[in-house]
Amino acid sequence: MTTVAVNGATGRMGRTVIETAADRDDVDAVVGFDVADADEVQGVPILDAENVAEGLAEYDPDVVIDFTIPEATLALADACVEAGVGMVVGTTGFSDDGFDRLQAASESVPLLKATNFARGVHALLRAIGEALEAVPEYDLELMETHHNGKVDAPSGTAKTILDTVQDHRDVEPVYGREGHAPREDDEIGVFARRAGDIRGEHELIAAGNDEVLSLSHHAEDRGVFAAGALDAADWLAGRDAEWYEFGDVIDAE
Ligand code: NAD
């Protein structure tokens, strides 16, 4: 049984992680942290995030799963390094400096970061690499849609898709278009829509030669991300201090 703490425990994802863990027998959510005022989520005690160090010492989780905001993740990383506790990071929107600080933490504790814990997105990334080899000249455009509470744009997943595209094609992102904005051959338009409670949609189109190829993924429930993050936590527990990605979990299966 892998014991996990959840940072951001009262948020959309944190709650879902705790609820999903309650239905599994390989992982046990033992404590949550948040700045929001709450005593418990589904029977799991919630501590003020200011007391993370004390909470880690008291509950001694194998891994902390984090779905918060970058500043909160970085503060948590300091506490995890101090306590020697591994981290699964789902939070997106890090600056380059923030990303470097997370990588530095992975020299002291095992740290797995993924912009998307849906297995289908992992499959999508692989499919994109293969597809682009077959349509080297086609125009590419990337769209993502999320709920109206999402703060970073474009999504971390869209950025990961862009990185994957750029591994195969020399294209520069253009974030939205307005006014006189003719398309250049080497650009990829990137568009972020925010509405309602849409869990997460990503679509890459490749168009040319009288055809349009569409590669897309829709998350139907936050449970898909929670399940992947819990799988990652279970896999990470007891591993060496290193930087890991969700693909490492899937490749090991
Ligand atoms: P949310 O706003 O619903 O929840 C964030 C929670 O973090 C809130 O409860 C907030 O009070 C808490 N928080 C803020 N500051 C904190 C601090 N200093 N310490 C502890 N908790 C703090 O957001 P959400 O929809 O749950 O998304 C959270 C993050 O996860 C976002 O970056 C989002 O992009 C990302 N996300 C990633 C995946 C993935 O698969 N990797 C999936 C969904 C969302």
mmCIF file of C-alpha atoms and ligand atoms in Angstrom:
data_model
loop_
_atom_site.group_PDB
_atom_site.id
_atom_site.type_symbol
_atom_site.label_atom_id
_atom_site.label_comp_id
_atom_site.label_asym_id
_atom_site.label_seq_id
_atom_site.Cartn_x
_atom_site.Cartn_y
_atom_site.Cartn_z
ATOM 1 C CA MET A 1 0.000 0.000 0.000
ATOM 2 C CA THR A 2 1.427 3.372 -1.029
ATOM 3 C CA THR A 3 0.506 6.244 1.255
ATOM 4 C CA VAL A 4 0.011 9.630 -0.366
ATOM 5 C CA ALA A 5 -0.483 13.194 0.786
ATOM 6 C CA VAL A 6 -2.362 15.574 -1.511
ATOM 7 C CA ASN A 7 -1.360 19.215 -1.925
ATOM 8 C CA GLY A 8 -4.226 21.410 -3.118
ATOM 9 C CA ALA A 9 -6.556 18.881 -1.508
ATOM 10 C CA THR A 10 -9.720 20.977 -1.669
ATOM 11 C CA GLY A 11 -9.290 22.002 -5.320
ATOM 12 C CA ARG A 12 -10.923 20.405 -8.363
ATOM 13 C CA MET A 13 -8.093 17.913 -8.883
ATOM 14 C CA GLY A 14 -7.070 17.449 -5.236
ATOM 15 C CA ARG A 15 -10.586 16.386 -4.264
ATOM 16 C CA THR A 16 -10.777 14.036 -7.222
ATOM 17 C CA VAL A 17 -7.468 12.423 -6.258
ATOM 18 C CA ILE A 18 -8.746 11.798 -2.723
ATOM 19 C CA GLU A 19 -12.082 10.428 -4.000
ATOM 20 C CA THR A 20 -10.351 8.182 -6.543
ATOM 21 C CA ALA A 21 -7.881 6.876 -3.950
ATOM 22 C CA ALA A 22 -10.806 5.905 -1.700
ATOM 23 C CA ASP A 23 -11.934 3.420 -4.370
ATOM 24 C CA ARG A 24 -8.512 1.755 -4.714
ATOM 25 C CA ASP A 25 -6.675 -0.674 -2.485
ATOM 26 C CA ASP A 26 -3.119 0.025 -3.724
ATOM 27 C CA VAL A 27 -2.997 3.639 -2.545
ATOM 28 C CA ASP A 28 -4.155 5.380 0.599
ATOM 29 C CA ALA A 29 -4.607 9.161 0.912
ATOM 30 C CA VAL A 30 -3.540 9.906 4.487
ATOM 31 C CA VAL A 31 -3.501 13.720 4.625
ATOM 32 C CA GLY A 32 -4.187 16.779 2.495
ATOM 33 C CA PHE A 33 -2.801 20.319 2.483
ATOM 34 C CA ASP A 34 -4.447 23.487 1.236
ATOM 35 C CA VAL A 35 -4.602 27.204 1.943
ATOM 36 C CA ALA A 36 -8.395 27.003 1.763
ATOM 37 C CA ASP A 37 -10.191 26.452 5.043
ATOM 38 C CA ALA A 38 -11.313 22.806 5.362
ATOM 39 C CA ASP A 39 -11.088 20.137 8.049
ATOM 40 C CA GLU A 40 -11.441 17.096 5.865
ATOM 41 C CA VAL A 41 -12.219 15.789 2.377
ATOM 42 C CA GLN A 42 -13.881 12.383 2.280
ATOM 43 C CA GLY A 43 -12.616 11.677 5.808
ATOM 44 C CA VAL A 44 -9.007 12.634 4.971
ATOM 45 C CA PRO A 45 -7.695 15.335 7.352
ATOM 46 C CA ILE A 46 -6.782 18.630 5.681
ATOM 47 C CA LEU A 47 -4.003 20.745 7.198
ATOM 48 C CA ASP A 48 -3.134 24.353 6.509
ATOM 49 C CA ALA A 49 -0.475 24.378 3.787
ATOM 50 C CA GLU A 50 1.695 26.521 6.060
ATOM 51 C CA ASN A 51 2.145 23.399 8.204
ATOM 52 C CA VAL A 52 3.306 21.059 5.428
ATOM 53 C CA ALA A 53 6.593 20.216 7.183
ATOM 54 C CA GLU A 54 4.791 19.213 10.383
ATOM 55 C CA GLY A 55 2.192 17.282 8.378
ATOM 56 C CA LEU A 56 4.826 15.313 6.476
ATOM 57 C CA ALA A 57 6.565 14.453 9.752
ATOM 58 C CA GLU A 58 3.311 13.377 11.425
ATOM 59 C CA TYR A 59 1.701 11.386 8.577
ATOM 60 C CA ASP A 60 4.936 10.192 6.889
ATOM 61 C CA PRO A 61 3.474 9.659 3.355
ATOM 62 C CA ASP A 62 5.476 7.805 0.709
ATOM 63 C CA VAL A 63 4.662 10.429 -1.928
ATOM 64 C CA VAL A 64 2.943 13.823 -2.153
ATOM 65 C CA ILE A 65 0.673 14.443 -5.144
ATOM 66 C CA ASP A 66 0.474 18.119 -6.059
ATOM 67 C CA PHE A 67 -2.260 19.884 -8.052
ATOM 68 C CA THR A 68 -1.987 23.538 -7.040
ATOM 69 C CA ILE A 69 -0.242 26.597 -8.488
ATOM 70 C CA PRO A 70 3.495 26.834 -9.275
ATOM 71 C CA GLU A 71 4.403 28.906 -6.188
ATOM 72 C CA ALA A 72 2.710 26.330 -3.956
ATOM 73 C CA THR A 73 4.472 23.435 -5.703
ATOM 74 C CA LEU A 74 7.868 25.076 -5.215
ATOM 75 C CA ALA A 75 7.212 25.684 -1.514
ATOM 76 C CA LEU A 76 6.124 22.055 -1.221
ATOM 77 C CA ALA A 77 9.291 20.916 -3.013
ATOM 78 C CA ASP A 78 11.431 22.579 -0.342
ATOM 79 C CA ALA A 79 9.499 20.733 2.376
ATOM 80 C CA CYS A 80 9.692 17.407 0.492
ATOM 81 C CA VAL A 81 13.458 17.737 0.029
ATOM 82 C CA GLU A 82 13.793 18.486 3.737
ATOM 83 C CA ALA A 83 11.615 15.474 4.673
ATOM 84 C CA GLY A 84 12.930 13.128 1.958
ATOM 85 C CA VAL A 85 9.469 12.560 0.448
ATOM 86 C CA GLY A 86 8.893 11.932 -3.291
ATOM 87 C CA MET A 87 6.625 14.136 -5.389
ATOM 88 C CA VAL A 88 4.151 13.650 -8.219
ATOM 89 C CA VAL A 89 3.538 17.066 -9.782
ATOM 90 C CA GLY A 90 0.472 17.698 -11.930
ATOM 91 C CA THR A 91 0.502 21.475 -11.603
ATOM 92 C CA THR A 92 1.146 23.376 -14.847
ATOM 93 C CA GLY A 93 2.268 26.880 -15.743
ATOM 94 C CA PHE A 94 5.839 26.943 -14.384
ATOM 95 C CA SER A 95 8.281 29.630 -15.460
ATOM 96 C CA ASP A 96 11.681 28.428 -16.690
ATOM 97 C CA ASP A 97 13.107 29.304 -13.286
ATOM 98 C CA GLY A 98 10.362 27.366 -11.493
ATOM 99 C CA PHE A 99 10.952 24.365 -13.734
ATOM 100 C CA ASP A 100 14.696 24.511 -12.961
ATOM 101 C CA ARG A 101 13.948 24.593 -9.236
ATOM 102 C CA LEU A 102 11.793 21.478 -9.553
ATOM 103 C CA GLN A 103 14.554 19.727 -11.463
ATOM 104 C CA ALA A 104 16.980 20.681 -8.696
ATOM 105 C CA ALA A 105 14.629 19.105 -6.133
ATOM 106 C CA SER A 106 14.733 15.861 -8.127
ATOM 107 C CA GLU A 107 18.423 15.564 -7.239
ATOM 108 C CA SER A 108 17.340 14.990 -3.622
ATOM 109 C CA VAL A 109 13.979 13.188 -3.928
ATOM 110 C CA PRO A 110 12.236 11.187 -6.680
ATOM 111 C CA LEU A 111 10.068 13.631 -8.627
ATOM 112 C CA LEU A 112 7.643 12.790 -11.422
ATOM 113 C CA LYS A 113 6.090 15.634 -13.381
ATOM 114 C CA ALA A 114 3.466 15.373 -16.094
ATOM 115 C CA THR A 115 1.389 18.084 -17.721
ATOM 116 C CA ASN A 116 -1.258 15.428 -18.319
ATOM 117 C CA PHE A 117 -1.889 12.159 -16.477
ATOM 118 C CA ALA A 118 -4.374 10.782 -19.012
ATOM 119 C CA ARG A 119 -3.039 7.669 -20.715
ATOM 120 C CA GLY A 120 -4.817 8.706 -23.901
ATOM 121 C CA VAL A 121 -2.761 11.898 -24.041
ATOM 122 C CA HIS A 122 0.404 9.876 -23.720
ATOM 123 C CA ALA A 123 -0.805 7.776 -26.679
ATOM 124 C CA LEU A 124 -1.689 10.991 -28.546
ATOM 125 C CA LEU A 125 1.853 12.334 -28.133
ATOM 126 C CA ARG A 126 3.277 9.141 -29.583
ATOM 127 C CA ALA A 127 0.770 9.189 -32.445
ATOM 128 C CA ILE A 128 1.640 12.809 -33.281
ATOM 129 C CA GLY A 129 5.314 11.953 -33.683
ATOM 130 C CA GLU A 130 4.499 9.126 -36.068
ATOM 131 C CA ALA A 131 1.860 11.056 -38.028
ATOM 132 C CA LEU A 132 4.062 14.083 -38.650
ATOM 133 C CA GLU A 133 6.626 11.907 -40.394
ATOM 134 C CA ALA A 134 3.979 11.057 -43.018
ATOM 135 C CA VAL A 135 2.792 14.649 -43.653
ATOM 136 C CA PRO A 136 5.982 16.725 -43.488
ATOM 137 C CA GLU A 137 4.626 19.681 -45.493
ATOM 138 C CA TYR A 138 1.141 20.079 -44.014
ATOM 139 C CA ASP A 139 0.063 23.187 -42.097
ATOM 140 C CA LEU A 140 -0.308 22.534 -38.366
ATOM 141 C CA GLU A 141 -2.701 24.203 -35.929
ATOM 142 C CA LEU A 142 -3.232 23.392 -32.250
ATOM 143 C CA MET A 143 -6.380 24.045 -30.208
ATOM 144 C CA GLU A 144 -7.205 23.410 -26.578
ATOM 145 C CA THR A 145 -10.374 24.002 -24.536
ATOM 146 C CA HIS A 146 -10.731 24.009 -20.739
ATOM 147 C CA HIS A 147 -13.110 25.080 -17.980
ATOM 148 C CA ASN A 148 -13.486 28.751 -17.086
ATOM 149 C CA GLY A 149 -11.425 28.380 -13.883
ATOM 150 C CA LYS A 150 -8.170 27.462 -15.596
ATOM 151 C CA VAL A 151 -5.532 30.132 -15.018
ATOM 152 C CA ASP A 152 -2.618 29.254 -17.333
ATOM 153 C CA ALA A 153 -2.796 29.436 -21.128
ATOM 154 C CA PRO A 154 -2.089 27.689 -23.323
ATOM 155 C CA SER A 155 -2.477 24.543 -21.232
ATOM 156 C CA GLY A 156 0.553 22.595 -20.063
ATOM 157 C CA THR A 157 -0.619 19.750 -22.284
ATOM 158 C CA ALA A 158 -0.762 22.064 -25.307
ATOM 159 C CA LYS A 159 2.834 23.070 -24.548
ATOM 160 C CA THR A 160 3.836 19.408 -24.334
ATOM 161 C CA ILE A 161 2.118 18.764 -27.691
ATOM 162 C CA LEU A 162 3.980 21.764 -29.107
ATOM 163 C CA ASP A 163 7.297 20.383 -27.813
ATOM 164 C CA THR A 164 6.484 17.059 -29.480
ATOM 165 C CA VAL A 165 5.634 18.795 -32.764
ATOM 166 C CA GLN A 166 8.875 20.782 -32.580
ATOM 167 C CA ASP A 167 10.824 17.540 -32.124
ATOM 168 C CA HIS A 168 9.662 16.703 -35.652
ATOM 169 C CA ARG A 169 9.060 20.022 -37.389
ATOM 170 C CA ASP A 170 10.802 23.396 -37.330
ATOM 171 C CA VAL A 171 7.714 25.506 -36.516
ATOM 172 C CA GLU A 172 7.239 28.622 -34.404
ATOM 173 C CA PRO A 173 4.065 29.074 -32.330
ATOM 174 C CA VAL A 174 1.728 32.000 -33.054
ATOM 175 C CA TYR A 175 -0.638 32.465 -30.111
ATOM 176 C CA GLY A 176 -3.975 33.465 -31.644
ATOM 177 C CA ARG A 177 -4.307 35.737 -34.664
ATOM 178 C CA GLU A 178 -5.886 39.143 -35.058
ATOM 179 C CA GLY A 179 -6.041 41.739 -37.804
ATOM 180 C CA HIS A 180 -3.801 41.380 -40.859
ATOM 181 C CA ALA A 181 -2.107 38.100 -39.941
ATOM 182 C CA PRO A 182 -1.192 36.038 -43.005
ATOM 183 C CA ARG A 183 0.025 32.573 -42.215
ATOM 184 C CA GLU A 184 3.756 31.858 -42.560
ATOM 185 C CA ASP A 185 4.918 28.438 -43.717
ATOM 186 C CA ASP A 186 6.871 27.734 -40.555
ATOM 187 C CA GLU A 187 4.224 28.676 -37.998
ATOM 188 C CA ILE A 188 1.758 26.749 -35.883
ATOM 189 C CA GLY A 189 -1.275 28.617 -34.572
ATOM 190 C CA VAL A 190 -2.036 27.865 -30.911
ATOM 191 C CA PHE A 191 -5.489 28.675 -29.524
ATOM 192 C CA ALA A 192 -6.867 28.465 -25.970
ATOM 193 C CA ARG A 193 -10.626 28.502 -25.272
ATOM 194 C CA ARG A 194 -12.096 28.765 -21.738
ATOM 195 C CA ALA A 195 -15.741 27.926 -21.051
ATOM 196 C CA GLY A 196 -18.006 26.134 -18.616
ATOM 197 C CA ASP A 197 -16.595 23.043 -16.891
ATOM 198 C CA ILE A 198 -14.905 21.423 -19.902
ATOM 199 C CA ARG A 199 -12.370 18.962 -18.464
ATOM 200 C CA GLY A 200 -9.792 19.266 -21.228
ATOM 201 C CA GLU A 201 -9.797 18.991 -25.006
ATOM 202 C CA HIS A 202 -6.763 19.087 -27.301
ATOM 203 C CA GLU A 203 -6.676 18.858 -31.069
ATOM 204 C CA LEU A 204 -3.819 19.069 -33.547
ATOM 205 C CA ILE A 205 -4.780 19.394 -37.199
ATOM 206 C CA ALA A 206 -2.458 18.863 -40.143
ATOM 207 C CA ALA A 207 -3.890 20.159 -43.406
ATOM 208 C CA GLY A 208 -2.678 20.117 -46.994
ATOM 209 C CA ASN A 209 -3.017 18.270 -50.290
ATOM 210 C CA ASP A 210 -6.851 18.319 -50.129
ATOM 211 C CA GLU A 211 -7.072 16.532 -46.789
ATOM 212 C CA VAL A 212 -7.189 17.319 -43.065
ATOM 213 C CA LEU A 213 -5.758 15.004 -40.445
ATOM 214 C CA SER A 214 -7.123 15.573 -36.930
ATOM 215 C CA LEU A 215 -5.502 14.101 -33.829
ATOM 216 C CA SER A 216 -7.443 14.844 -30.679
ATOM 217 C CA HIS A 217 -8.116 13.874 -27.087
ATOM 218 C CA HIS A 218 -11.069 14.713 -24.835
ATOM 219 C CA ALA A 219 -10.990 14.095 -21.097
ATOM 220 C CA GLU A 220 -14.511 13.290 -19.936
ATOM 221 C CA ASP A 221 -13.868 13.319 -16.204
ATOM 222 C CA ARG A 222 -11.109 14.541 -13.861
ATOM 223 C CA GLY A 223 -10.950 10.965 -12.581
ATOM 224 C CA VAL A 224 -8.755 10.087 -15.561
ATOM 225 C CA PHE A 225 -6.045 12.512 -14.387
ATOM 226 C CA ALA A 226 -6.431 11.396 -10.771
ATOM 227 C CA ALA A 227 -6.063 7.725 -11.708
ATOM 228 C CA GLY A 228 -2.885 8.453 -13.665
ATOM 229 C CA ALA A 229 -1.422 10.546 -10.839
ATOM 230 C CA LEU A 230 -2.146 7.751 -8.330
ATOM 231 C CA ASP A 231 -0.589 5.174 -10.669
ATOM 232 C CA ALA A 232 2.443 7.464 -10.866
ATOM 233 C CA ALA A 233 2.616 7.806 -7.062
ATOM 234 C CA ASP A 234 2.414 4.048 -6.589
ATOM 235 C CA TRP A 235 5.182 3.568 -9.166
ATOM 236 C CA LEU A 236 7.376 6.344 -7.701
ATOM 237 C CA ALA A 237 7.321 5.178 -4.076
ATOM 238 C CA GLY A 238 10.733 3.889 -3.021
ATOM 239 C CA ARG A 239 12.551 4.913 -6.218
ATOM 240 C CA ASP A 240 15.868 6.764 -6.378
ATOM 241 C CA ALA A 241 16.034 10.545 -6.415
ATOM 242 C CA GLU A 242 15.648 11.365 -10.101
ATOM 243 C CA TRP A 243 13.470 13.232 -12.603
ATOM 244 C CA TYR A 244 10.721 11.000 -13.973
ATOM 245 C CA GLU A 245 7.898 11.424 -16.471
ATOM 246 C CA PHE A 246 4.536 9.687 -16.886
ATOM 247 C CA GLY A 247 5.909 7.752 -19.860
ATOM 248 C CA ASP A 248 8.289 6.008 -17.443
ATOM 249 C CA VAL A 249 5.264 4.610 -15.584
ATOM 250 C CA ILE A 250 3.548 3.406 -18.755
ATOM 251 C CA ASP A 251 6.727 2.006 -20.304
ATOM 252 C CA ALA A 252 7.356 -0.030 -17.140
ATOM 253 C CA GLU A 253 4.008 -1.841 -17.421
HETATM 254 P P1 NAD B 1 -8.064 24.431 -8.446
HETATM 255 O O1 NAD B 1 -7.930 25.925 -8.457
HETATM 256 O O2 NAD B 1 -9.420 23.844 -8.430
HETATM 257 O O3 NAD B 1 -7.258 23.837 -7.180
HETATM 258 C C1 NAD B 1 -6.015 24.326 -6.744
HETATM 259 C C2 NAD B 1 -5.978 24.167 -5.236
HETATM 260 O O4 NAD B 1 -4.669 24.594 -4.775
HETATM 261 C C3 NAD B 1 -7.001 25.061 -4.511
HETATM 262 O O5 NAD B 1 -7.737 24.292 -3.576
HETATM 263 C C4 NAD B 1 -6.136 26.102 -3.807
HETATM 264 O O6 NAD B 1 -6.707 26.568 -2.591
HETATM 265 C C5 NAD B 1 -4.879 25.285 -3.564
HETATM 266 N N1 NAD B 1 -3.711 26.102 -3.242
HETATM 267 C C6 NAD B 1 -3.400 27.361 -3.656
HETATM 268 N N2 NAD B 1 -2.263 27.781 -3.084
HETATM 269 C C7 NAD B 1 -1.847 26.756 -2.290
HETATM 270 C C8 NAD B 1 -0.728 26.591 -1.436
HETATM 271 N N3 NAD B 1 0.195 27.554 -1.257
HETATM 272 N N4 NAD B 1 -0.586 25.403 -0.792
HETATM 273 C C9 NAD B 1 -1.520 24.424 -0.947
HETATM 274 N N5 NAD B 1 -2.612 24.540 -1.716
HETATM 275 C C10 NAD B 1 -2.762 25.693 -2.386
HETATM 276 O O7 NAD B 1 -7.207 23.937 -9.703
HETATM 277 P P2 NAD B 1 -7.298 22.513 -10.425
HETATM 278 O O8 NAD B 1 -8.279 22.553 -11.517
HETATM 279 O O9 NAD B 1 -7.386 21.444 -9.385
HETATM 280 O O10 NAD B 1 -5.853 22.465 -11.137
HETATM 281 C C11 NAD B 1 -4.670 22.567 -10.360
HETATM 282 C C12 NAD B 1 -3.457 22.454 -11.284
HETATM 283 O O11 NAD B 1 -3.427 21.148 -11.857
HETATM 284 C C13 NAD B 1 -3.456 23.420 -12.465
HETATM 285 O O12 NAD B 1 -2.119 23.850 -12.704
HETATM 286 C C14 NAD B 1 -3.942 22.579 -13.628
HETATM 287 O O13 NAD B 1 -3.490 23.039 -14.878
HETATM 288 C C15 NAD B 1 -3.310 21.260 -13.267
HETATM 289 N N6 NAD B 1 -3.926 20.063 -13.869
HETATM 290 C C16 NAD B 1 -3.096 19.104 -14.303
HETATM 291 C C17 NAD B 1 -3.590 17.921 -14.791
HETATM 292 C C18 NAD B 1 -2.628 16.829 -15.194
HETATM 293 O O14 NAD B 1 -3.076 15.754 -15.646
HETATM 294 N N7 NAD B 1 -1.318 17.033 -15.022
HETATM 295 C C19 NAD B 1 -4.976 17.724 -14.867
HETATM 296 C C20 NAD B 1 -5.822 18.736 -14.410
HETATM 297 C C21 NAD B 1 -5.286 19.903 -13.900
#
